[in-house]
Coordinates of C-alpha atoms in Angstrom, one line a residue:
Chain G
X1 CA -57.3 35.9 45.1
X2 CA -59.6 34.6 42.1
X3 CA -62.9 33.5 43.1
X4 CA -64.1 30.3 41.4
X5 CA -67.8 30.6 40.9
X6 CA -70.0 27.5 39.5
X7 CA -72.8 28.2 36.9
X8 CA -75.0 24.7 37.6
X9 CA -78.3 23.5 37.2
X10 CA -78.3 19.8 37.5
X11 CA -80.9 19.9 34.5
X12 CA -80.5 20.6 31.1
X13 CA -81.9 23.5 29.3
X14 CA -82.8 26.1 31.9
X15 CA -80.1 28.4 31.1
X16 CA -76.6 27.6 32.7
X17 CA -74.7 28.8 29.2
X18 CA -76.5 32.0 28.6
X19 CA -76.5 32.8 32.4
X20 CA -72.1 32.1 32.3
X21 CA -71.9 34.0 29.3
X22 CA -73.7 36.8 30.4
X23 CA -72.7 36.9 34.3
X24 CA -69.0 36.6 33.1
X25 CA -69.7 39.5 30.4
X26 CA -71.3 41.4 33.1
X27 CA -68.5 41.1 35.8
X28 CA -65.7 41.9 33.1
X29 CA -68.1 45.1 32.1
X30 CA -67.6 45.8 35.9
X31 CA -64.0 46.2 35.2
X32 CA -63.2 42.9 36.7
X33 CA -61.2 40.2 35.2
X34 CA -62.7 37.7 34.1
X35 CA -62.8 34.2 32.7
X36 CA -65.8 31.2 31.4
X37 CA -64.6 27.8 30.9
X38 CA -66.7 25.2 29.2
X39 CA -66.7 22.3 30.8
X40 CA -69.4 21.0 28.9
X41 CA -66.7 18.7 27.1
X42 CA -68.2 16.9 23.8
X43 CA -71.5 19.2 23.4
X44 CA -69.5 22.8 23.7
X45 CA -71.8 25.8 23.3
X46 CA -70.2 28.6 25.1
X47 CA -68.3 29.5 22.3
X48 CA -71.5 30.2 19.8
X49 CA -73.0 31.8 22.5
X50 CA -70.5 34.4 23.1
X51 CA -70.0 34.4 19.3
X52 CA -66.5 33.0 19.2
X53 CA -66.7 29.5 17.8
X54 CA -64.6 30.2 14.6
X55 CA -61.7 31.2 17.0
X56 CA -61.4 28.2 18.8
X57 CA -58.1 26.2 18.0
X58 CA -57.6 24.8 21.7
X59 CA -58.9 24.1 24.2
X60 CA -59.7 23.0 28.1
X61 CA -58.9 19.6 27.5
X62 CA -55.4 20.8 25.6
X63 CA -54.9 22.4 28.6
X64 CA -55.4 19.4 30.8
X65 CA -53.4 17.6 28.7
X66 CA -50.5 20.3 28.4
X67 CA -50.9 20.0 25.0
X68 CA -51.3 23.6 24.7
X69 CA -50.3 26.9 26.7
X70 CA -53.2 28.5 28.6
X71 CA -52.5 31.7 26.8
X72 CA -52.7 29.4 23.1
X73 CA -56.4 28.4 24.3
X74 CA -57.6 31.0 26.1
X75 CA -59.9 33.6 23.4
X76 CA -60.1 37.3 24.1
X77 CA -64.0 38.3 24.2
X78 CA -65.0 40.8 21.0
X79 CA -66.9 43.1 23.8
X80 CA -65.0 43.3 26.9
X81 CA -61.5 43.2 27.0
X82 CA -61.1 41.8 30.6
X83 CA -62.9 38.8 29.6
X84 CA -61.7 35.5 28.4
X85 CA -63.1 32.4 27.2
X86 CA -61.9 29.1 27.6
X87 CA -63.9 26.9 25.4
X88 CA -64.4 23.2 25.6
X89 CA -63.4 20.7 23.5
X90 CA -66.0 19.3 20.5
X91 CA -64.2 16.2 19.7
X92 CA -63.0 14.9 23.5
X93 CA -65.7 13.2 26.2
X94 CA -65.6 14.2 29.9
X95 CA -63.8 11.5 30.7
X96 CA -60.6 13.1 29.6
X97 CA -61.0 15.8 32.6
X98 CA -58.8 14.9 35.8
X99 CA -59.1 16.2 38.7
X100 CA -55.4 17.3 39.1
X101 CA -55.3 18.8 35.4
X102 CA -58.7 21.3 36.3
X103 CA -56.7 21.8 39.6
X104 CA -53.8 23.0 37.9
X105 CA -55.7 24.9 35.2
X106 CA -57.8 26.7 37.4
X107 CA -54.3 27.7 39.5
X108 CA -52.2 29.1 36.6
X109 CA -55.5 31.0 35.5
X110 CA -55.5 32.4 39.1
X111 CA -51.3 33.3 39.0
X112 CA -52.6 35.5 35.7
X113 CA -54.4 37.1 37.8
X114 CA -57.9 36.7 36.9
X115 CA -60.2 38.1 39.8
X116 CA -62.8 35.7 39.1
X117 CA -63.3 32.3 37.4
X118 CA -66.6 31.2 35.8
X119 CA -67.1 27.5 35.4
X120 CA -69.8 26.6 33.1
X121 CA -71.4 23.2 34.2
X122 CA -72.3 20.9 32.0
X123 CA -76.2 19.0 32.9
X124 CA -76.3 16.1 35.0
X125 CA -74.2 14.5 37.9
X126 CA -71.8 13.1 36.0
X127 CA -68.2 14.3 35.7
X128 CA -68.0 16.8 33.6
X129 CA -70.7 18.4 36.2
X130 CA -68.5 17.3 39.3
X131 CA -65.5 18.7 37.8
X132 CA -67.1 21.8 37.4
X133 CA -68.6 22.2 40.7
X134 CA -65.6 20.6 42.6
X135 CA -63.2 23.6 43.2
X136 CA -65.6 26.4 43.3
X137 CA -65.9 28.8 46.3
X138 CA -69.2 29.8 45.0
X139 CA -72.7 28.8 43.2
X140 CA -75.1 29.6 40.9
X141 CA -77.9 27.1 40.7
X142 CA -79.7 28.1 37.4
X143 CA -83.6 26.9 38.4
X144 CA -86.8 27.1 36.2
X145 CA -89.6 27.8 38.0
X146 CA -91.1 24.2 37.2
X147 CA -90.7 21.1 39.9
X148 CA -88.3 18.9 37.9
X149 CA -85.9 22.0 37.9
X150 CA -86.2 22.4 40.9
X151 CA -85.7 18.8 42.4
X152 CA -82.3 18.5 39.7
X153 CA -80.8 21.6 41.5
X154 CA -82.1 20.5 45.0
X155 CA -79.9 17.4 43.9
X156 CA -76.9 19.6 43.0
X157 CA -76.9 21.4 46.4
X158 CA -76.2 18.1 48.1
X159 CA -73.6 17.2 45.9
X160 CA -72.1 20.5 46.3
X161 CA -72.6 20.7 49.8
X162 CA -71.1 16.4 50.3
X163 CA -68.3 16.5 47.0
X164 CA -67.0 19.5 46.5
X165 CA -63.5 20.2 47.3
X166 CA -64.6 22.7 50.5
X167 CA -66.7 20.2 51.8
X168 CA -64.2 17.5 51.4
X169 CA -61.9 18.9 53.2
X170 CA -64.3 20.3 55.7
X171 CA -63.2 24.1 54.6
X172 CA -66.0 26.4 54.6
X173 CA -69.3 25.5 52.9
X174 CA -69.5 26.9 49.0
X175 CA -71.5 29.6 49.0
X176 CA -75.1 29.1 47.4
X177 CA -76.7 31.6 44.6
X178 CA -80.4 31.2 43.7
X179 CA -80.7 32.3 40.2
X180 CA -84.4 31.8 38.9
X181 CA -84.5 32.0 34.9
X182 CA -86.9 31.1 32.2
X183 CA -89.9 33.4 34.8
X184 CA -93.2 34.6 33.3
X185 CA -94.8 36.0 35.9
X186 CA -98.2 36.0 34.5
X187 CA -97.7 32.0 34.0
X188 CA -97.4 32.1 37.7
X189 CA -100.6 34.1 38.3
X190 CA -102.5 31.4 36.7
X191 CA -101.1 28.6 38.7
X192 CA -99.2 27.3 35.7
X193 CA -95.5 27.6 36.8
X194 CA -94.0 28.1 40.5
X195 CA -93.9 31.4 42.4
X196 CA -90.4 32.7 43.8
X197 CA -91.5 32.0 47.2
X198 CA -92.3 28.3 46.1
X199 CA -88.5 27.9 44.7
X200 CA -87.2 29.8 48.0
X201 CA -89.2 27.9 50.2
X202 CA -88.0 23.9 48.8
X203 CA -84.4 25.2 48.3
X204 CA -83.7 27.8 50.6
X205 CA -81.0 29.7 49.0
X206 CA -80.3 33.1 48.9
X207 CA -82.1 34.5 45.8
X208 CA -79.7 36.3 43.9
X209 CA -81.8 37.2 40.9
X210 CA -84.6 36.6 39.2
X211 CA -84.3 36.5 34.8
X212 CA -87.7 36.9 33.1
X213 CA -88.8 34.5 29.9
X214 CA -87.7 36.2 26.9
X215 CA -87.4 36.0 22.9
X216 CA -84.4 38.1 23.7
X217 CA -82.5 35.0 25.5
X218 CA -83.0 33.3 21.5
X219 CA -81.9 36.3 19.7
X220 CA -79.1 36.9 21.2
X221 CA -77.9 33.4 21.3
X222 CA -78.5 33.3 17.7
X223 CA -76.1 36.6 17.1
X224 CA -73.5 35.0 19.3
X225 CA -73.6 38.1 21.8
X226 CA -74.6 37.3 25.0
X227 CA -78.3 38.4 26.8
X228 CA -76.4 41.0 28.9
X229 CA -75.2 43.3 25.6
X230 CA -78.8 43.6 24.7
X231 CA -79.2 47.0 26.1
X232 CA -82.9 47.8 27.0
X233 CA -84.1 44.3 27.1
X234 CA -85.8 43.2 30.2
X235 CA -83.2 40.0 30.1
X236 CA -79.8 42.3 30.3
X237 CA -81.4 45.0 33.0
X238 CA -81.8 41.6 35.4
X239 CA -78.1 40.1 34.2
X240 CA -76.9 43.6 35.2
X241 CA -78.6 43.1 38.8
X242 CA -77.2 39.7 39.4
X243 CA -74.2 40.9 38.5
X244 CA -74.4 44.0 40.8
X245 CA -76.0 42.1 43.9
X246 CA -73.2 39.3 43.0
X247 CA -71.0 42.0 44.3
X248 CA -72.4 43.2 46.6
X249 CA -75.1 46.2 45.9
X250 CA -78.7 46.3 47.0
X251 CA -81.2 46.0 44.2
X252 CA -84.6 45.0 44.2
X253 CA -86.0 42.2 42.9
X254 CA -87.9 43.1 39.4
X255 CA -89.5 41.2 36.5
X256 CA -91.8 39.8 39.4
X257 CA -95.3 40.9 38.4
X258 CA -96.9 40.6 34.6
X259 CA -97.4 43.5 32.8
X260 CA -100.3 45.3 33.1
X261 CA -102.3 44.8 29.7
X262 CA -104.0 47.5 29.0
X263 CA -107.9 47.9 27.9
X264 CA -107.2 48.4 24.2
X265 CA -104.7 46.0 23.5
X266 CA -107.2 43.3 26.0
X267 CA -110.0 44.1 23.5
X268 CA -107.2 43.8 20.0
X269 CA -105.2 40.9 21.2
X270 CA -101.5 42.1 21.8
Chain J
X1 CA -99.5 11.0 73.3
X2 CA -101.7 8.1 74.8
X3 CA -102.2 7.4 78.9
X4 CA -99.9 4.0 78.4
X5 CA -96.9 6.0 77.4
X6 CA -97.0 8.7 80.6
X7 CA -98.1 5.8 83.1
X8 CA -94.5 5.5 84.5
X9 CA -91.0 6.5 84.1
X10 CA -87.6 4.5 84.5
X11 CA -84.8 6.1 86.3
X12 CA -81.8 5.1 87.6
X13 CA -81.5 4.5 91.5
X14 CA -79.4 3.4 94.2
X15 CA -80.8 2.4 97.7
X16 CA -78.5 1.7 100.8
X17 CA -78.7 -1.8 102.4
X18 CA -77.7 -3.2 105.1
X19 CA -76.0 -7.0 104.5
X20 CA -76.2 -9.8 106.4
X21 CA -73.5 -11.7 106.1
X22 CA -74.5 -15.7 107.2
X23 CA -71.4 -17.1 109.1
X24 CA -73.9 -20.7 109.7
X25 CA -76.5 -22.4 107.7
X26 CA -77.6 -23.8 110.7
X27 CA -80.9 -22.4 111.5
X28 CA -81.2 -23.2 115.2
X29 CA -78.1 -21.2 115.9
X30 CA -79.1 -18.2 113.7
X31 CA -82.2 -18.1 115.8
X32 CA -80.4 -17.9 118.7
X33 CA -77.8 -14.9 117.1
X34 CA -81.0 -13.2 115.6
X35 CA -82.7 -13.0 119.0
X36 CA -79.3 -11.5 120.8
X37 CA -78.9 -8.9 117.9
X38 CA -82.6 -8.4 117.5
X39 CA -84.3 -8.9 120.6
X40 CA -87.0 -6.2 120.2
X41 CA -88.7 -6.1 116.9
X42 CA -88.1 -2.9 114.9
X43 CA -90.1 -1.3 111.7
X44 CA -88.9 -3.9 109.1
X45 CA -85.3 -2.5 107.4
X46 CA -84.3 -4.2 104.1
X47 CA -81.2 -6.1 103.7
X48 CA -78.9 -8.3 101.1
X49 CA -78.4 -11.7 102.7
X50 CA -74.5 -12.3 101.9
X51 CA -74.0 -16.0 101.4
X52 CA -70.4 -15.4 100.2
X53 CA -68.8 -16.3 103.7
X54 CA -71.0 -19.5 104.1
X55 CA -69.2 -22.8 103.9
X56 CA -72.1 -24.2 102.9
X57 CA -74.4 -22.4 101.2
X58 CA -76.1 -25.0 99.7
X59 CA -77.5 -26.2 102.7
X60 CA -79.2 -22.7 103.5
X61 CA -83.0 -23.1 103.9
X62 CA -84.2 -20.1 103.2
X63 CA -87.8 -21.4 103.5
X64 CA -87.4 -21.5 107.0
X65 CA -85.2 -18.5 107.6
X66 CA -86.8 -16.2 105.9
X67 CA -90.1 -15.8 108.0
X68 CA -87.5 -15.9 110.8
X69 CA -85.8 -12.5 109.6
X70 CA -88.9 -11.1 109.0
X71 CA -90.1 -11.6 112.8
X72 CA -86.8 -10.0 114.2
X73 CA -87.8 -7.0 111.3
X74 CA -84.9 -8.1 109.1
X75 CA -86.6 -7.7 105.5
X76 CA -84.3 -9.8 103.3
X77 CA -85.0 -8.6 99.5
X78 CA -81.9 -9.6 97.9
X79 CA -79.2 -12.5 97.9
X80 CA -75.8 -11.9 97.2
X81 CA -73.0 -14.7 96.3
X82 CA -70.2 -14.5 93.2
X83 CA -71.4 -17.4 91.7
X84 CA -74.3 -16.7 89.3
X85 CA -75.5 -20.3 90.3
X86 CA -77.5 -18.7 93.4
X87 CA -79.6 -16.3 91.1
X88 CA -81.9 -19.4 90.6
X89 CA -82.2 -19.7 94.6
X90 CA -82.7 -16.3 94.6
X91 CA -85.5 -16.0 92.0
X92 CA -87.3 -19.1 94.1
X93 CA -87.8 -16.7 97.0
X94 CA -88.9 -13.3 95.1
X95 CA -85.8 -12.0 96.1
X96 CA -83.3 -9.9 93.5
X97 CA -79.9 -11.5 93.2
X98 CA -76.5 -9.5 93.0
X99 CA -73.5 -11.1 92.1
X100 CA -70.9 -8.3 93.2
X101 CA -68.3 -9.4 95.4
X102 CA -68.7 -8.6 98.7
X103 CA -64.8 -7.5 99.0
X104 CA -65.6 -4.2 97.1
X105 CA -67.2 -2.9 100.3
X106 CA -65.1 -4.2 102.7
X107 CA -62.5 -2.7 101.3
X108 CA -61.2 1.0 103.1
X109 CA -61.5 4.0 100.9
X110 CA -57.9 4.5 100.6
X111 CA -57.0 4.2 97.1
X112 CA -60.3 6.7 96.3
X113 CA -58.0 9.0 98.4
X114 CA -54.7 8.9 96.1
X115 CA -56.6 9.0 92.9
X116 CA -59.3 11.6 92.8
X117 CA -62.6 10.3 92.2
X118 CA -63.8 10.2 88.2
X119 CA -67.1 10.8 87.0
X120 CA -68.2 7.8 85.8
X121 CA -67.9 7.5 82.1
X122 CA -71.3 9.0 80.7
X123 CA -72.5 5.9 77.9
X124 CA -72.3 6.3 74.8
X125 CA -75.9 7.2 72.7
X126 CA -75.1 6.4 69.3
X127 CA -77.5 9.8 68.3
X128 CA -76.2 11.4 64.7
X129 CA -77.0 14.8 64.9
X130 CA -77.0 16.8 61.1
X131 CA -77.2 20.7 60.7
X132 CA -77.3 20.9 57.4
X133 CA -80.1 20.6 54.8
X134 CA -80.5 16.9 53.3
X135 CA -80.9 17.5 49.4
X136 CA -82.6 15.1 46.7
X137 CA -80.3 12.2 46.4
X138 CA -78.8 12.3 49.6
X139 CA -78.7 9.3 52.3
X140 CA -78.2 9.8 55.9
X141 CA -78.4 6.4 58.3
X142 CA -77.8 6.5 61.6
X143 CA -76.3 3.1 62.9
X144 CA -77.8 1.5 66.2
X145 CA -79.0 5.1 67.1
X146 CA -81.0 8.0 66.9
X147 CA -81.3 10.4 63.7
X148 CA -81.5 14.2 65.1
X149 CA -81.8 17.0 61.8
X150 CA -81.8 20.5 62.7
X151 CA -82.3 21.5 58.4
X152 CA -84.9 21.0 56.2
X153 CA -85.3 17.1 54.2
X154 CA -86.3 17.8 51.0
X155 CA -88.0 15.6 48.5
X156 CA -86.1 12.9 47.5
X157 CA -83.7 12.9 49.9
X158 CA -83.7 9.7 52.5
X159 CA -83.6 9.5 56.3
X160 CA -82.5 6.1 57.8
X161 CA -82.1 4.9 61.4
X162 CA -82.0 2.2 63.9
X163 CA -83.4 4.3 66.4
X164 CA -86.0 7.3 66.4
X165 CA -86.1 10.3 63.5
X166 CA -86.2 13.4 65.0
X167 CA -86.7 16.4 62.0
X168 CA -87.1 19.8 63.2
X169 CA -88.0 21.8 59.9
X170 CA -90.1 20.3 56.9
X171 CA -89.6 16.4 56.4
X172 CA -90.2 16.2 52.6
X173 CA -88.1 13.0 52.0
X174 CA -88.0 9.5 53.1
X175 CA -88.0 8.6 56.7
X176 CA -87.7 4.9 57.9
X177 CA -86.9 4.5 61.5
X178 CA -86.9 1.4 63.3
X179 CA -84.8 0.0 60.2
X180 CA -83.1 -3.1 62.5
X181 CA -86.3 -3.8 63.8
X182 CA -87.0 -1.4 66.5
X183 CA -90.7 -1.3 66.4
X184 CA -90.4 1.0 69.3
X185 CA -89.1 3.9 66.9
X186 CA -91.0 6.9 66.0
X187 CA -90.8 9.8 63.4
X188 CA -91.1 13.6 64.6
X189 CA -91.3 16.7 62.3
X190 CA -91.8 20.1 62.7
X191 CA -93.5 20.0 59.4
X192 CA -95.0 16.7 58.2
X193 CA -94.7 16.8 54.1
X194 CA -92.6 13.7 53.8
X195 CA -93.3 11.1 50.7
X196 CA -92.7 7.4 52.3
X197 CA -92.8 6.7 56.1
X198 CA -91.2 3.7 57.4
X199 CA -91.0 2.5 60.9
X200 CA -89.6 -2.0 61.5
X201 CA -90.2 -1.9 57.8
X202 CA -93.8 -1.2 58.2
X203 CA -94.3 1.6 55.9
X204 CA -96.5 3.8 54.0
X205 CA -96.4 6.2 50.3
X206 CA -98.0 9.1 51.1
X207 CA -99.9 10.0 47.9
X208 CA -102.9 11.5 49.2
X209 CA -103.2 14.8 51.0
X210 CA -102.9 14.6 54.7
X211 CA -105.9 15.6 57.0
X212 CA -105.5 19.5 57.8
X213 CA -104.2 18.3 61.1
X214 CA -100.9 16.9 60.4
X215 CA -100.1 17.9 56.9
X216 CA -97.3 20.8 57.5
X217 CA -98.0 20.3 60.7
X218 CA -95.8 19.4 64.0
X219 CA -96.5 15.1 64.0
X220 CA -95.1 11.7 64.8
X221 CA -95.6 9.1 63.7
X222 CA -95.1 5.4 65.7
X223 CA -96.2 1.7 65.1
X224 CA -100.0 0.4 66.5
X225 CA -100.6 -2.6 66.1
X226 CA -98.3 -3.2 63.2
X227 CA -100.3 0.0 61.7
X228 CA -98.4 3.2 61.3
X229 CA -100.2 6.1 63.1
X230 CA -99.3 9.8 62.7
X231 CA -100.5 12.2 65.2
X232 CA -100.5 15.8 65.4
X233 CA -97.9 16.9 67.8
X234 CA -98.8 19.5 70.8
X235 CA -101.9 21.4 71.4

């Protein structure tokens, strides 16, 4: 049975995209298969960031509309061959997403047997947001350590926990992921951001993972590949964790403490 | 919690009385029964006068009949008559005034017997109880009752009730009890953090720190004086 997972933030810009591109990435790397849907319909950006925008000829709303096949729109990722992408559409507004077509997309993609299905929420409350969040069975709220962050996804738990499908039907709850991204711990240490335990203790979700502040993120968005591929970077060894605690392993948290700076580089400037 | 509040407690009670039930409003001739019945004065024993078989109650003068109970130890601290008009007699003499019919008792137990006895229905308190976390944007209002939440309230969520607000984890929201009116309604937290307090639409922004005492701290919060007080909660 595919599991529907959510990729949601309530604010914009804390890294919902690059988190669905690399958390799909990382569970099709796992062997699993996988797809991301942009739901982000009007402003897509899944597509540059897993570096398949001049591949796109339809799209989720095509779907909706039946205006295309699933297996016209759906693009085969260049680095995993278990992963698909379903990209959003550039020209459309989120008001052509219905509830019934997501329903029935989301169903044919699970009769193809994907194991799970990656939604990637646009910002906001609206309803390309609701859509995304509606039939999931589980979360990933995307936080910056930083108290307007926090409050949006605060925000987004209600939602998810009053609108979405399980909750309207009174089914059980969808299950909450803390993702913390955007972290520089030695930000923290001077007071300038929120600690962990802050986020943990006004949202109390499960922390699932913890993604440090890195040029990496940028790079990598500019190369169309997503963080995860970026072997030896601090950004994919804490995608790889998510992804491995996502399913179930025991990893400890990393990327917690700032670097020690040395006496040299102190005296030289880094 | 302040000496007024623990002064007393209501309960719920029921005392057995003996009733009187007057056949004559004629005092001479109740004196005359009383001292047959009575004729040694006991330790004084409450009763219901029952003016429900009197073809005349109107000419009753309790004014005199009363102190003549009293001397035969008949302690008369209630009337009882089906019309409601009597309540006024009643209230002229102290007494308490009950309306029931007086057929209710005189009638034998025998249809208790065919159909077991029920527990009275228990009433209905109009208490919304919530288990989960309220979020930012969310809106709970408990109509004509009490608001119990088990979860946390976080900031920017909003608590409503007609009743009493009962938090236990961290009130970081809204919470505005009383909302009807009820300046009787308080506001109690496990953890006092919350951003607006409201109690009959008196209410206060809570921009400054709290005092060490109450902030993150076990608290409620009632009306004074039309002046919202918080006070740490326990020991």
């Amino acid at each position: 049975m595919a599991r529907i997972i959510v990729v949601t933030s309530g604010k914009g810009g804390v890294g919902k995209t690059t988190t669905s591109a690399s958390f799909a990435s990382g569970l099709a790397l796992r062997g699993h298969k996988t797809v991301v849907i942009d739901f982000d319909v009007g402003l897509r950006n899944l597509d540059l960031i897993m570096g398949c925008e001049r591949r796109v000829v339809y799209d989720l709303i095509n779907v909706v509309n039946q205006e295309a096949s699933l297996n016209q729109a759906l693009i085969k990722d260049k680095h995993c061959d278990n992963l698909f992408v379903l990209p959003a559409s550039q020209t459309r507004d989120k008001d052509a997403l219905t509830e019934d077509g997501v329903e029935r997309v989301l169903k044919d993609l699970a009769d193809m047997g994907f194991d799970y299905i990656v939604c990637d929420s646009p910002a906001g409350i609206e309803k390309g947001a609701l859509m995304a969040l509606h039939f999931a069975d589980e979360a990933l709220i995307v936080t910056n350590p930083e108290v307007s962050s926090v409050r949006d996804s605060d925000r987004i738990l209600g939602i998810l926990a009053s609108k979405s499908r399980r909750a309207v039907n009174g089914a059980e709850p969808v299950k909450e992921h803390l993702l913390i991204t955007r972290y520089a711990p030695g930000r923290v240490d001077k007071g300038e951001m929120l600690s962990v335990d802050d986020v943990k203790e006004i949202l109390r979700v499960p922390l699932l993972g913890v993604v440090p502040e890195s040029q990496t993120v940028l790079q990598a968005s500019n190369a169309g590949t997503p963080a995860i591929h970026m072997n030896g970077s601090d950004v994919s060894e804490a995608y790889k964790d998510v992804v491995a605690r996502f399913l179930g392993e025991d990893r400890p948290m990393r990327f917690l403490d700032a670097p020690k700076v040395g006496l040299l580089k102190r005296l030289f400037g880094g | 919690m302040s000496p007024t509040a623990t002064a007393f407690d209501i309960k719920s009670a029921s005392l057995d009385l003996l009733a009187l039930l007057l056949k004559t409003a004629d005092a001479d001739t109740l004196n005359a029964a009383l001292e047959a019945r009575f004729a040694v004065t006991e330790s004084p024993e409450p009763f219901v006068l029952d003016l429900e078989a009197l073809p005349e109650p109107e000419a009753l003068d309790l004014g005199r009949l009363l102190p003549m109970f009293a001397r035969r130890g008949v302690r008369v601290v209630a009337l009882r008559h089906p019309d409601e008009a009597f309540a006024a007699l009643a209230r002229r003499y102290g007494l308490a005034f009950a309306p029931a019919s007086s057929a209710r008792l005189a009638e034998p137990a025998a249809p208790a017997a065919v159909e077991p006895p029920r527990a009275p229905e228990p009433p209905v308190a109009n208490t919304l109880i919530v288990d989960k976390p309220v979020r930012a944007g969310q809106q709970i209002y408990a109509r004509g009752g009490d608001l119990v939440v088990l979860s946390m309230v976080s900031a920017g969520a909003e608590l409503i009730a007609d009743g009493s607000i009962h938090v236990y984890s961290h009130l970081r929201g809204r919470a505005l009890a009383g909302a009807r009116g009820n300046t009787a309604a308080r506001i109690f937290t496990l953890a006092m953090e919350a951003e607006l307090l409201s109690i009959a639409g008196v209410y206060r922004t809570i921009e400054q720190a709290l005092p060490a005492s109450i902030a993150g701290r076990p608290t409620q919060v009632y009306l004074e004086n039309e002046r919202l007080v918080m006070s740490a909660l326990g020991d």
